[in-house]
Amino acid sequence: MSRKVYGQFWKDIGKTDPYFGVLTHPEYRSDRLDEAALAAFFESGKQHIKQTIHIFQKVWPKRRFKPKNALDFGSGTGRLTLALAEHAQRVTGVDISPAMVAEANLNRDRFGVSNAHFKVIDGNSGFLDEVYDYIHSSIVLQHIHPTDGMEILDHLLESLADKGRAYINVTYHTDVPTTVKWNSYLNISFPRVRRWLSRNSDYAFPMFDYDLNAVFALMQRHHIRRVHTAFGQTGQHNFVQLYMQKNKSKT
């Protein structure tokens, strides 16, 4: 599947259903979104960041979590970026969708968050020109084909400062028959045909499994010497959360 196909998917949904594109719950659809749902949306981001920090502190208690320069990759409408801004001096959220970034900027101003910044990115590498002591990416890489996702992860880890930390999650196994996976591939690749045949105008979200051997080999090449793993499942998709620390010295 070409990057252009699923990249365009996220650009389109950013225009039509930006919050549903981040969390696929019916209350976040554009025609149903109200103030209560919006509050719950951002509260879920705060809880996720708090839980992430809690695990970092529990696993590595001697190092306080207080990033100076943090990155949220795949920031969407700012759900996690704005939450992370409460714990970091400066946070940058990056996303492929201009509409998502525009919405994130509105939310930043709405909540009066002065230390968060958003920008549109393109390509799999070269889109970062800074070094970050914390990099975060949640429920993003699973929607990017591994060929592109591994190149992106390579760039992210290259941009992680020595002694820096990172959190990512990836799906690695989908418990469905191969025929179902191929059907999903066709639905995503040819959305107009799918809608015409099924008379269904809803979205077909791209989902991809990653080879964990390749992920861990890449992490090791970037001097990730400590990692904490937590496995989980959502629907038919198995995923792993990776909490990591970079250390270029061998000790």
Coordinates of N, CA and C in Angstrom, one line a residue:
M1 N 0.8 -1.2 0.0 CA 0.0 0.0 0.0 C 0.9 1.2 0.0
S2 N 0.6 2.2 -0.9 CA 1.4 3.4 -1.0 C 1.1 4.3 0.2
R3 N 2.2 5.1 0.5 CA 2.1 6.1 1.6 C 1.0 7.1 1.2
K4 N 0.9 7.4 -0.1 CA 0.0 8.4 -0.6 C -1.4 8.0 -0.2
V5 N -1.8 6.7 -0.3 CA -3.2 6.3 -0.1 C -3.6 6.5 1.4
Y6 N -2.8 6.0 2.3 CA -3.2 6.1 3.7 C -2.9 7.5 4.3
G7 N -1.9 8.2 3.7 CA -1.6 9.5 4.1 C -2.8 10.4 3.7
Q8 N -3.4 10.2 2.5 CA -4.5 11.0 2.1 C -5.7 10.7 3.0
F9 N -5.8 9.5 3.5 CA -6.9 9.1 4.4 C -6.9 10.0 5.6
W10 N -5.7 10.2 6.2 CA -5.6 11.0 7.4 C -5.8 12.5 7.2
K11 N -5.4 12.9 6.0 CA -5.7 14.3 5.6 C -7.2 14.6 5.4
D12 N -7.9 13.6 4.8 CA -9.3 13.7 4.6 C -10.1 13.7 5.9
I13 N -9.8 12.7 6.8 CA -10.5 12.6 8.0 C -10.2 13.8 9.0
G14 N -9.1 14.4 8.8 CA -8.8 15.6 9.6 C -9.7 16.8 9.2
K15 N -10.2 16.8 8.0 CA -11.2 17.8 7.5 C -12.6 17.5 8.0
T16 N -12.9 16.2 8.0 CA -14.3 15.8 8.3 C -14.6 15.4 9.7
D17 N -13.7 14.6 10.3 CA -14.0 14.0 11.6 C -12.7 14.0 12.4
P18 N -12.1 15.1 12.7 CA -10.7 15.1 13.3 C -10.7 14.4 14.7
Y19 N -11.7 14.5 15.5 CA -11.6 13.9 16.9 C -11.9 12.4 16.8
F20 N -12.8 12.0 15.9 CA -13.1 10.6 15.7 C -11.9 9.9 15.1
G21 N -11.1 10.7 14.3 CA -9.9 10.2 13.7 C -8.8 9.8 14.7
V22 N -8.9 10.5 15.9 CA -8.0 10.2 17.0 C -8.4 9.1 17.9
L23 N -9.7 9.2 18.3 CA -10.3 8.1 19.1 C -11.7 7.8 18.5
T24 N -11.8 6.5 18.1 CA -12.9 6.1 17.3 C -14.1 5.7 18.2
H25 N -14.6 6.7 19.0 CA -15.8 6.5 19.8 C -16.9 7.4 19.2
P26 N -18.1 6.9 19.1 CA -19.2 7.6 18.4 C -19.4 9.0 18.9
E27 N -19.2 9.3 20.2 CA -19.4 10.6 20.8 C -18.4 11.6 20.3
Y28 N -17.4 11.2 19.6 CA -16.4 12.1 19.0 C -16.6 12.4 17.5
R29 N -17.7 11.9 17.0 CA -18.0 12.2 15.6 C -18.4 13.7 15.5
S30 N -18.1 14.3 14.4 CA -18.3 15.8 14.3 C -19.7 16.2 14.5
D31 N -20.7 15.3 14.1 CA -22.1 15.6 14.2 C -22.7 15.4 15.6
R32 N -21.8 14.8 16.5 CA -22.3 14.5 17.8 C -21.4 15.2 18.9
L33 N -20.3 15.7 18.5 CA -19.3 16.3 19.5 C -19.9 17.5 20.2
D34 N -20.0 17.4 21.5 CA -20.4 18.6 22.3 C -19.4 18.9 23.4
E35 N -19.6 19.8 24.2 CA -18.7 20.3 25.2 C -18.3 19.1 26.2
A36 N -19.3 18.3 26.6 CA -19.0 17.2 27.5 C -18.1 16.2 26.8
A37 N -18.3 15.9 25.6 CA -17.5 14.9 24.9 C -16.1 15.5 24.7
L38 N -16.0 16.8 24.4 CA -14.7 17.4 24.1 C -13.9 17.4 25.4
A39 N -14.6 17.6 26.6 CA -13.9 17.6 27.8 C -13.4 16.2 28.1
A40 N -14.2 15.2 27.9 CA -13.8 13.8 28.1 C -12.6 13.4 27.2
F41 N -12.6 13.9 26.0 CA -11.6 13.6 25.0 C -10.2 14.1 25.5
F42 N -10.2 15.3 26.0 CA -8.9 15.8 26.5 C -8.5 15.3 27.9
E43 N -9.5 14.9 28.7 CA -9.2 14.3 30.0 C -8.6 12.9 29.7
S44 N -9.0 12.2 28.7 CA -8.4 10.9 28.4 C -6.9 11.1 28.1
G45 N -6.6 12.2 27.4 CA -5.2 12.5 27.1 C -4.4 12.7 28.4
K46 N -5.0 13.5 29.3 CA -4.3 13.7 30.6 C -4.0 12.4 31.4
Q47 N -5.1 11.6 31.4 CA -4.9 10.3 32.1 C -3.9 9.4 31.5
H48 N -3.8 9.4 30.1 CA -2.8 8.6 29.4 C -1.4 9.1 29.8
I49 N -1.2 10.4 29.7 CA 0.2 10.9 30.0 C 0.5 10.7 31.5
K50 N -0.4 10.8 32.4 CA -0.2 10.6 33.8 C 0.2 9.1 34.1
Q51 N -0.5 8.2 33.4 CA -0.2 6.8 33.5 C 1.2 6.5 33.0
T52 N 1.5 7.1 31.8 CA 2.9 6.9 31.2 C 4.0 7.4 32.2
I53 N 3.8 8.6 32.7 CA 4.8 9.1 33.7 C 4.9 8.2 34.9
H54 N 3.8 7.7 35.4 CA 3.8 6.8 36.6 C 4.6 5.6 36.3
I55 N 4.5 5.0 35.1 CA 5.3 3.8 34.8 C 6.7 4.1 34.7
F56 N 7.1 5.3 34.0 CA 8.5 5.7 33.9 C 9.1 5.8 35.3
Q57 N 8.3 6.5 36.2 CA 8.8 6.7 37.6 C 8.9 5.4 38.4
K58 N 8.0 4.5 38.1 CA 8.0 3.2 38.8 C 9.2 2.3 38.4
V59 N 9.4 2.3 37.1 CA 10.5 1.5 36.5 C 11.9 2.1 36.8
W60 N 12.0 3.4 36.6 CA 13.3 4.1 36.8 C 13.1 5.2 37.9
P61 N 12.9 4.8 39.1 CA 12.6 5.8 40.2 C 13.7 6.8 40.5
K62 N 14.9 6.6 40.1 CA 16.0 7.5 40.4 C 16.0 8.7 39.5
R63 N 15.3 8.6 38.3 CA 15.3 9.7 37.4 C 13.9 10.4 37.3
R64 N 13.8 11.6 37.7 CA 12.6 12.4 37.7 C 12.2 12.7 36.2
F65 N 10.9 12.6 36.0 CA 10.3 12.9 34.6 C 10.0 14.3 34.5
K66 N 10.9 15.1 33.9 CA 10.7 16.5 33.7 C 11.4 16.9 32.4
P67 N 10.9 16.6 31.2 CA 11.6 16.9 30.0 C 11.7 18.4 29.7
K68 N 12.8 18.8 29.1 CA 12.9 20.2 28.7 C 12.3 20.4 27.3
N69 N 12.5 19.4 26.4 CA 12.1 19.6 25.0 C 11.4 18.2 24.6
A70 N 10.1 18.2 24.5 CA 9.4 16.9 24.2 C 8.8 17.0 22.8
L71 N 8.5 15.8 22.3 CA 7.9 15.7 21.0 C 6.8 14.7 21.0
D72 N 5.6 15.1 20.4 CA 4.5 14.2 20.3 C 4.3 13.9 18.8
F73 N 4.7 12.7 18.4 CA 4.6 12.4 17.0 C 3.2 11.8 16.7
G74 N 2.5 12.4 15.7 CA 1.1 12.1 15.3 C 0.2 12.7 16.3
S75 N 0.3 14.0 16.4 CA -0.3 14.8 17.5 C -1.8 15.0 17.3
G76 N -2.3 14.8 16.1 CA -3.7 15.0 15.8 C -4.2 16.3 16.3
T77 N -5.3 16.3 17.0 CA -5.9 17.6 17.5 C -5.3 18.1 18.8
G78 N -4.3 17.5 19.3 CA -3.5 17.9 20.4 C -3.9 17.3 21.7
R79 N -4.6 16.1 21.7 CA -5.0 15.5 22.9 C -3.9 15.2 23.9
L80 N -2.8 14.6 23.4 CA -1.7 14.2 24.2 C -0.6 15.3 24.3
T81 N -0.5 16.1 23.2 CA 0.5 17.2 23.3 C 0.2 18.2 24.4
L82 N -1.1 18.6 24.5 CA -1.5 19.6 25.5 C -1.4 19.0 26.9
A83 N -1.6 17.7 27.0 CA -1.5 17.1 28.3 C 0.0 17.0 28.7
L84 N 0.8 16.7 27.7 CA 2.3 16.6 28.0 C 2.9 17.9 28.3
A85 N 2.3 19.0 27.8 CA 2.7 20.3 28.1 C 2.7 20.7 29.6
E86 N 1.9 20.0 30.4 CA 1.8 20.2 31.8 C 3.0 19.6 32.5
H87 N 3.8 18.8 31.9 CA 4.9 18.1 32.5 C 6.2 18.4 31.9
A88 N 6.2 19.2 30.8 CA 7.5 19.5 30.1 C 7.6 21.0 29.9
Q89 N 8.8 21.4 29.7 CA 9.1 22.9 29.5 C 8.5 23.3 28.2
R90 N 8.7 22.4 27.2 CA 8.3 22.8 25.8 C 7.9 21.5 25.1
V91 N 6.8 21.5 24.3 CA 6.4 20.4 23.6 C 6.0 20.8 22.2
T92 N 6.5 19.9 21.2 CA 6.1 20.1 19.8 C 5.3 18.9 19.4
G93 N 4.1 19.2 18.8 CA 3.3 18.2 18.2 C 3.4 18.2 16.7
V94 N 3.6 17.1 16.0 CA 3.7 17.0 14.6 C 2.7 16.1 14.0
D95 N 2.2 16.4 12.9 CA 1.2 15.5 12.2 C 1.2 15.8 10.7
I96 N 0.7 14.7 10.0 CA 0.7 14.8 8.5 C -0.5 15.6 8.0
S97 N -1.5 15.8 8.9 CA -2.8 16.4 8.4 C -2.8 17.9 8.8
P98 N -2.8 18.8 7.8 CA -2.9 20.2 8.0 C -4.2 20.6 8.8
A99 N -5.3 19.9 8.5 CA -6.5 20.2 9.2 C -6.4 19.8 10.7
M100 N -5.8 18.7 11.0 CA -5.6 18.3 12.4 C -4.7 19.3 13.1
V101 N -3.7 19.8 12.5 CA -2.8 20.7 13.1 C -3.5 22.1 13.3
A102 N -4.3 22.5 12.4 CA -5.1 23.7 12.6 C -6.0 23.6 13.8
E103 N -6.7 22.4 13.9 CA -7.6 22.2 15.1 C -6.8 22.1 16.4
A104 N -5.6 21.6 16.3 CA -4.7 21.5 17.5 C -4.3 22.9 18.0
N105 N -4.0 23.8 17.0 CA -3.7 25.2 17.3 C -4.9 25.9 18.0
L106 N -6.1 25.6 17.5 CA -7.3 26.2 18.1 C -7.4 25.7 19.5
N107 N -7.2 24.5 19.8 CA -7.3 23.9 21.1 C -6.2 24.5 22.0
R108 N -5.0 24.7 21.5 CA -3.9 25.3 22.3 C -4.3 26.7 22.8
D109 N -4.9 27.4 21.9 CA -5.3 28.8 22.2 C -6.6 28.7 23.2
R110 N -7.4 27.8 22.9 CA -8.6 27.6 23.8 C -8.3 27.3 25.2
F111 N -7.3 26.5 25.4 CA -6.9 26.1 26.8 C -5.8 27.0 27.3
G112 N -5.3 27.9 26.5 CA -4.2 28.8 27.0 C -2.9 28.2 27.3
V113 N -2.5 27.2 26.4 CA -1.2 26.5 26.7 C -0.1 27.2 25.8
S114 N 0.8 27.8 26.5 CA 1.8 28.7 25.8 C 3.0 27.9 25.4
N115 N 3.3 26.7 26.0 CA 4.5 26.0 25.8 C 4.3 24.8 24.8
A116 N 3.2 24.8 24.1 CA 3.0 23.7 23.1 C 2.9 24.4 21.7
H117 N 3.5 23.7 20.7 CA 3.6 24.2 19.4 C 3.3 23.0 18.4
F118 N 2.7 23.3 17.3 CA 2.3 22.3 16.3 C 2.8 22.6 14.9
K119 N 3.1 21.6 14.2 CA 3.5 21.8 12.8 C 3.2 20.6 11.9
V120 N 2.9 20.9 10.7 CA 2.7 19.9 9.7 C 4.0 19.3 9.2
I121 N 4.0 18.0 9.0 CA 5.2 17.4 8.5 C 4.9 16.5 7.3
D122 N 5.9 16.2 6.5 CA 5.8 15.3 5.4 C 7.0 14.5 5.3
G123 N 6.9 13.3 4.7 CA 8.0 12.4 4.5 C 8.3 11.5 5.7
N124 N 9.2 10.6 5.6 CA 9.5 9.6 6.6 C 10.7 10.0 7.5
S125 N 11.5 11.0 7.0 CA 12.7 11.4 7.7 C 13.0 12.8 7.3
G126 N 13.9 13.4 8.2 CA 14.3 14.8 7.9 C 13.3 15.9 8.3
F127 N 12.2 15.4 8.9 CA 11.2 16.4 9.3 C 11.4 17.0 10.7
L128 N 12.4 16.5 11.4 CA 12.8 17.0 12.7 C 14.2 17.7 12.6
D129 N 14.4 18.8 13.1 CA 15.7 19.5 13.1 C 16.1 19.9 14.5
E130 N 15.5 19.2 15.5 CA 15.9 19.4 16.9 C 16.2 18.1 17.6
V131 N 16.8 18.1 18.8 CA 17.0 16.9 19.6 C 16.0 17.0 20.8
Y132 N 15.4 15.9 21.1 CA 14.4 15.9 22.2 C 14.8 15.0 23.3
D133 N 14.5 15.4 24.5 CA 14.9 14.5 25.6 C 13.7 13.6 26.0
Y134 N 12.5 13.8 25.3 CA 11.4 12.9 25.4 C 10.6 12.9 24.1
I135 N 10.4 11.7 23.6 CA 9.6 11.5 22.4 C 8.4 10.5 22.7
H136 N 7.2 10.9 22.3 CA 6.0 10.2 22.6 C 5.2 10.0 21.4
S137 N 4.7 8.7 21.2 CA 3.8 8.5 20.1 C 2.9 7.3 20.4
S138 N 1.6 7.7 20.5 CA 0.6 6.7 21.0 C -0.5 6.5 19.9
I139 N -0.8 5.2 19.6 CA -1.8 4.8 18.6 C -1.6 5.6 17.3
V140 N -0.4 5.6 16.8 CA -0.1 6.3 15.6 C 0.6 5.3 14.6
L141 N 1.7 4.7 15.0 CA 2.5 3.9 14.1 C 1.6 2.7 13.6
Q142 N 0.6 2.3 14.3 CA -0.2 1.2 13.9 C -1.0 1.5 12.6
H143 N -1.1 2.8 12.3 CA -1.9 3.3 11.2 C -0.9 3.6 10.0
I144 N 0.4 3.3 10.2 CA 1.4 3.6 9.1 C 2.0 2.3 8.7
H145 N 2.1 2.1 7.4 CA 2.7 0.9 6.9 C 4.1 0.7 7.5
P146 N 4.5 -0.5 7.9 CA 5.8 -0.7 8.5 C 7.0 -0.3 7.7
T147 N 6.9 -0.3 6.4 CA 8.0 0.1 5.5 C 8.3 1.6 5.8
D148 N 7.2 2.4 5.9 CA 7.3 3.8 6.3 C 7.5 4.0 7.8
G149 N 6.8 3.2 8.5 CA 6.9 3.4 10.0 C 8.2 3.1 10.6
M150 N 8.9 2.1 10.0 CA 10.3 1.8 10.5 C 11.3 2.9 10.2
E151 N 11.1 3.5 9.0 CA 11.9 4.7 8.6 C 11.6 5.9 9.5
I152 N 10.4 6.1 9.9 CA 10.0 7.1 10.8 C 10.6 6.9 12.2
L153 N 10.4 5.7 12.7 CA 10.9 5.3 14.0 C 12.5 5.5 14.0
D154 N 13.1 5.2 13.0 CA 14.6 5.4 12.9 C 14.9 6.9 13.1
H155 N 14.1 7.7 12.4 CA 14.3 9.2 12.5 C 14.0 9.7 13.9
L156 N 13.0 9.2 14.5 CA 12.6 9.6 15.8 C 13.7 9.2 16.9
L157 N 14.2 8.0 16.8 CA 15.2 7.6 17.7 C 16.5 8.3 17.5
E158 N 16.8 8.6 16.3 CA 18.0 9.4 16.0 C 17.9 10.8 16.6
S159 N 16.6 11.3 16.7 CA 16.4 12.6 17.2 C 16.2 12.6 18.7
L160 N 16.4 11.5 19.4 CA 16.3 11.4 20.8 C 17.6 11.6 21.4
A161 N 17.7 12.5 22.4 CA 18.9 12.9 23.0 C 19.5 11.7 23.9
D162 N 20.8 11.8 24.0 CA 21.4 10.8 24.9 C 20.9 11.0 26.3
K163 N 20.6 9.9 27.0 CA 19.9 9.9 28.3 C 18.4 10.2 28.2
G164 N 17.9 10.4 27.0 CA 16.5 10.7 26.8 C 15.6 9.5 26.9
R165 N 14.3 9.8 27.0 CA 13.3 8.7 27.1 C 12.3 8.8 25.9
A166 N 11.7 7.7 25.7 CA 10.7 7.6 24.6 C 9.6 6.6 25.0
Y167 N 8.4 6.9 24.5 CA 7.3 5.9 24.6 C 6.7 5.8 23.2
I168 N 6.5 4.5 22.8 CA 5.8 4.3 21.6 C 5.0 3.0 21.8
N169 N 3.9 2.8 21.0 CA 3.3 1.5 21.0 C 3.0 1.1 19.5
V170 N 3.1 -0.2 19.3 CA 2.9 -0.7 18.0 C 2.1 -2.0 18.1
T171 N 1.3 -2.3 17.0 CA 0.6 -3.5 17.0 C 1.5 -4.5 16.3
Y172 N 1.4 -5.8 16.7 CA 2.3 -6.8 16.1 C 1.6 -8.1 15.7
H173 N 0.3 -8.2 16.0 CA -0.4 -9.4 15.6 C -1.9 -9.1 15.5
T174 N -2.6 -9.4 14.4 CA -4.0 -9.3 14.3 C -4.6 -10.6 14.1
D175 N -5.5 -11.0 15.0 CA -6.1 -12.3 15.1 C -7.3 -12.4 14.1
V176 N -7.0 -12.3 12.8 CA -8.1 -12.5 11.8 C -7.5 -13.3 10.6
P177 N -8.3 -14.0 9.9 CA -7.8 -14.7 8.7 C -7.2 -13.8 7.7
T178 N -6.3 -14.4 6.9 CA -5.6 -13.6 5.8 C -6.6 -13.0 4.9
T179 N -7.7 -13.7 4.6 CA -8.7 -13.1 3.6 C -9.3 -11.8 4.2
V180 N -9.5 -11.8 5.5 CA -10.0 -10.5 6.1 C -9.0 -9.4 6.0
K181 N -7.7 -9.7 6.2 CA -6.7 -8.7 6.1 C -6.6 -8.2 4.7
W182 N -6.8 -9.0 3.7 CA -6.8 -8.6 2.3 C -8.0 -7.7 2.0
N183 N -9.1 -8.1 2.6 CA -10.4 -7.3 2.4 C -10.2 -5.9 3.0
S184 N -9.5 -5.9 4.1 CA -9.2 -4.6 4.8 C -8.3 -3.7 3.9
Y185 N -7.3 -4.4 3.3 CA -6.4 -3.7 2.4 C -7.1 -3.1 1.3
L186 N -8.0 -3.8 0.7 CA -8.7 -3.3 -0.5 C -9.7 -2.2 -0.1
N187 N -10.3 -2.3 1.1 CA -11.2 -1.3 1.6 C -10.5 0.1 1.7
I188 N -9.2 0.0 2.2 CA -8.5 1.2 2.5 C -7.9 1.7 1.2
S189 N -7.4 0.9 0.3 CA -6.8 1.3 -1.0 C -7.8 1.8 -2.0
F190 N -9.0 1.3 -1.9 CA -10.0 1.8 -2.9 C -11.3 2.2 -2.2
P191 N -11.3 3.3 -1.4 CA -12.4 3.6 -0.6 C -13.7 4.0 -1.4
R192 N -13.5 4.6 -2.6 CA -14.7 4.9 -3.3 C -15.4 3.6 -3.9
V193 N -14.6 2.6 -4.3 CA -15.2 1.4 -4.7 C -15.9 0.7 -3.6
R194 N -15.3 0.7 -2.4 CA -15.9 0.1 -1.2 C -17.2 0.7 -0.9
R195 N -17.3 2.0 -0.9 CA -18.5 2.7 -0.6 C -19.6 2.5 -1.6
W196 N -19.2 2.4 -2.9 CA -20.1 2.1 -3.9 C -20.7 0.7 -3.8
L197 N -19.9 -0.3 -3.6 CA -20.3 -1.7 -3.5 C -21.1 -1.9 -2.2
S198 N -20.7 -1.4 -1.1 CA -21.4 -1.7 0.2 C -22.4 -0.7 0.6
R199 N -22.4 0.5 -0.2 CA -23.3 1.6 0.2 C -23.0 2.1 1.6
N200 N -21.8 1.9 2.0 CA -21.4 2.3 3.3 C -20.4 3.5 3.2
S201 N -20.8 4.6 3.8 CA -20.0 5.8 3.7 C -19.0 6.0 4.8
D202 N -19.0 5.0 5.8 CA -18.1 5.2 6.9 C -16.6 4.9 6.6
Y203 N -15.8 5.1 7.6 CA -14.3 5.0 7.3 C -13.8 3.6 7.5
A204 N -12.8 3.3 6.7 CA -12.0 2.0 6.9 C -10.6 2.4 7.4
F205 N -10.4 2.3 8.7 CA -9.1 2.7 9.2 C -8.0 1.8 8.9
P206 N -6.8 2.3 8.4 CA -5.7 1.4 8.1 C -5.1 0.9 9.4
M207 N -4.8 -0.4 9.5 CA -4.1 -1.0 10.6 C -3.0 -1.9 10.1
F208 N -1.8 -1.8 10.7 CA -0.7 -2.6 10.3 C 0.0 -3.3 11.5
D209 N 0.6 -4.5 11.2 CA 1.3 -5.2 12.2 C 2.8 -5.0 12.0
Y210 N 3.6 -4.8 13.1 CA 5.0 -4.6 13.0 C 5.8 -5.9 13.4
D211 N 6.9 -6.1 12.8 CA 7.8 -7.2 13.2 C 8.6 -6.7 14.4
L212 N 8.4 -7.3 15.6 CA 9.0 -6.8 16.8 C 10.5 -7.1 16.8
N213 N 11.0 -8.1 16.1 CA 12.4 -8.3 15.9 C 13.1 -7.1 15.3
A214 N 12.4 -6.6 14.2 CA 13.0 -5.5 13.5 C 12.9 -4.2 14.4
V215 N 11.8 -4.1 15.2 CA 11.7 -2.9 16.1 C 12.8 -2.9 17.1
F216 N 13.0 -4.1 17.8 CA 14.0 -4.1 18.8 C 15.4 -4.0 18.3
A217 N 15.7 -4.5 17.1 CA 17.0 -4.3 16.4 C 17.3 -2.9 16.2
L218 N 16.2 -2.2 15.7 CA 16.4 -0.7 15.4 C 16.6 0.0 16.7
M219 N 15.9 -0.3 17.8 CA 16.1 0.3 19.1 C 17.5 0.1 19.6
Q220 N 18.1 -1.1 19.4 CA 19.4 -1.4 19.9 C 20.4 -0.6 19.1
R221 N 20.2 -0.4 17.8 CA 21.1 0.4 17.0 C 21.2 1.8 17.4
H222 N 20.1 2.3 18.0 CA 20.1 3.7 18.5 C 20.4 3.8 20.0
H223 N 21.1 2.8 20.5 CA 21.6 2.8 21.9 C 20.4 2.8 22.9
I224 N 19.3 2.2 22.6 CA 18.3 2.0 23.6 C 18.7 0.8 24.4
R225 N 19.2 1.0 25.6 CA 19.8 -0.1 26.4 C 18.8 -0.6 27.5
R226 N 17.8 0.2 27.8 CA 16.8 -0.2 28.8 C 15.4 0.0 28.2
V227 N 14.6 -1.0 28.3 CA 13.2 -0.9 27.8 C 12.3 -1.7 28.8
H228 N 11.1 -1.1 29.0 CA 10.1 -1.8 29.8 C 8.9 -2.0 28.8
T229 N 8.4 -3.2 28.8 CA 7.3 -3.6 27.9 C 6.0 -3.8 28.6
A230 N 4.9 -3.5 28.0 CA 3.6 -3.8 28.5 C 2.7 -4.2 27.3
F231 N 2.2 -5.4 27.4 CA 1.4 -5.9 26.3 C -0.1 -5.7 26.5
G232 N -0.9 -5.5 25.4 CA -2.3 -5.3 25.6 C -3.0 -5.7 24.3
Q233 N -4.3 -5.6 24.3 CA -5.1 -6.0 23.2 C -6.3 -5.0 23.0
T234 N -6.6 -4.6 21.8 CA -7.8 -3.8 21.5 C -8.5 -4.5 20.4
G235 N -9.7 -5.0 20.6 CA -10.4 -5.7 19.6 C -9.6 -7.0 19.2
Q236 N -9.3 -7.1 17.9 CA -8.5 -8.2 17.4 C -7.0 -7.9 17.2
H237 N -6.6 -6.7 17.7 CA -5.2 -6.3 17.5 C -4.4 -6.4 18.8
N238 N -3.3 -7.1 18.8 CA -2.4 -7.2 19.9 C -1.3 -6.1 19.7
F239 N -1.0 -5.4 20.8 CA -0.1 -4.3 20.8 C 0.9 -4.4 21.9
V240 N 2.0 -3.7 21.8 CA 3.0 -3.6 22.9 C 3.3 -2.1 23.1
Q241 N 3.4 -1.7 24.4 CA 3.8 -0.4 24.7 C 5.3 -0.5 25.1
L242 N 6.1 0.4 24.6 CA 7.6 0.3 24.8 C 8.0 1.6 25.5
Y243 N 8.5 1.5 26.8 CA 9.0 2.6 27.5 C 10.6 2.4 27.5
M244 N 11.2 3.4 27.0 CA 12.7 3.2 26.7 C 13.5 4.3 27.2
Q245 N 14.8 4.0 27.4 CA 15.8 5.0 27.7 C 17.0 4.8 26.8
K246 N 17.5 5.9 26.3 CA 18.7 5.9 25.4 C 20.0 6.2 26.3
N247 N 21.0 5.4 26.0 CA 22.3 5.6 26.7 C 23.4 5.2 25.8
K248 N 24.1 6.1 25.3 CA 25.2 5.8 24.3 C 26.4 5.2 25.0
S249 N 26.6 5.3 26.3 CA 27.7 4.6 26.9 C 27.2 3.2 27.2
K250 N 28.2 2.3 27.3 CA 27.9 0.9 27.4 C 27.7 0.5 28.9
T251 N 27.8 1.4 29.8 CA 27.6 1.1 31.2 C 26.2 1.4 31.6

